[in-house]
């Protein structure tokens, strides 16, 4: 699933693929932004940690989890 984080005063988004469920990402974002936490911390599908200061988070887009594709169709 793709996650995009908009950062204030930065022209590019932080974009990565996550193996976490959309609900788990939503919970982590909600907890980081509503608590006194200074950072939003997520993990990508390779196990790397992405840390963004909560004061700079403009938005977070959480993609839908893709189901495994079968066949040779193109999109």
GROMACS .gro file of C-alpha atoms in nm:
model
   75
    1UNK     CA    1   0.000   0.000   0.000
    2UNK     CA    2   0.127   0.345  -0.088
    3UNK     CA    3   0.162   0.616   0.176
    4UNK     CA    4   0.225   0.982   0.090
    5UNK     CA    5   0.321   1.243   0.346
    6UNK     CA    6   0.311   1.610   0.255
    7UNK     CA    7   0.572   1.815   0.437
    8UNK     CA    8   0.526   2.190   0.492
    9UNK     CA    9   0.759   2.415   0.291
   10UNK     CA   10   0.894   2.119   0.090
   11UNK     CA   11   0.800   2.076  -0.275
   12UNK     CA   12   0.809   1.697  -0.278
   13UNK     CA   13   0.608   1.440  -0.087
   14UNK     CA   14   0.756   1.157   0.115
   15UNK     CA   15   0.619   0.852  -0.071
   16UNK     CA   16   0.676   0.488   0.015
   17UNK     CA   17   0.517   0.144   0.005
   18UNK     CA   18   0.413   0.004   0.341
   19UNK     CA   19   0.330  -0.352   0.440
   20UNK     CA   20   0.122  -0.218   0.731
   21UNK     CA   21  -0.254  -0.219   0.700
   22UNK     CA   22  -0.434   0.109   0.625
   23UNK     CA   23  -0.588   0.092   0.975
   24UNK     CA   24  -0.244   0.056   1.139
   25UNK     CA   25  -0.104   0.352   0.943
   26UNK     CA   26  -0.412   0.563   1.024
   27UNK     CA   27  -0.377   0.479   1.394
   28UNK     CA   28  -0.005   0.566   1.399
   29UNK     CA   29  -0.071   0.899   1.224
   30UNK     CA   30  -0.364   0.986   1.451
   31UNK     CA   31  -0.170   0.903   1.767
   32UNK     CA   32   0.137   1.100   1.657
   33UNK     CA   33  -0.061   1.410   1.561
   34UNK     CA   34  -0.297   1.412   1.859
   35UNK     CA   35  -0.043   1.331   2.130
   36UNK     CA   36   0.254   1.530   2.246
   37UNK     CA   37   0.471   1.325   2.012
   38UNK     CA   38   0.734   1.519   1.822
   39UNK     CA   39   0.766   1.268   1.536
   40UNK     CA   40   0.553   1.051   1.309
   41UNK     CA   41   0.725   0.717   1.268
   42UNK     CA   42   0.623   0.461   1.005
   43UNK     CA   43   0.789   0.160   0.844
   44UNK     CA   44   0.816   0.080   0.475
   45UNK     CA   45   0.779  -0.267   0.324
   46UNK     CA   46   1.158  -0.321   0.336
   47UNK     CA   47   1.170  -0.260   0.710
   48UNK     CA   48   1.320   0.089   0.688
   49UNK     CA   49   1.188   0.352   0.929
   50UNK     CA   50   1.050   0.683   0.804
   51UNK     CA   51   1.048   0.961   1.064
   52UNK     CA   52   0.883   1.299   0.999
   53UNK     CA   53   0.856   1.577   1.260
   54UNK     CA   54   0.486   1.617   1.342
   55UNK     CA   55   0.514   1.996   1.333
   56UNK     CA   56   0.592   1.977   0.959
   57UNK     CA   57   0.323   1.728   0.850
   58UNK     CA   58   0.083   1.896   0.608
   59UNK     CA   59  -0.119   1.586   0.512
   60UNK     CA   60  -0.102   1.206   0.493
   61UNK     CA   61  -0.259   1.005   0.210
   62UNK     CA   62  -0.313   0.638   0.282
   63UNK     CA   63  -0.367   0.420  -0.025
   64UNK     CA   64  -0.576   0.108  -0.037
   65UNK     CA   65  -0.413  -0.227   0.005
   66UNK     CA   66  -0.386  -0.398  -0.331
   67UNK     CA   67  -0.500  -0.755  -0.363
   68UNK     CA   68  -0.269  -0.988  -0.553
   69UNK     CA   69  -0.316  -0.964  -0.926
   70UNK     CA   70  -0.373  -1.274  -1.133
   71UNK     CA   71  -0.312  -1.301  -1.505
   72UNK     CA   72  -0.134  -1.098  -1.765
   73UNK     CA   73  -0.367  -0.798  -1.801
   74UNK     CA   74  -0.221  -0.451  -1.828
   75UNK     CA   75  -0.342  -0.130  -1.668
   0.00000   0.00000   0.00000
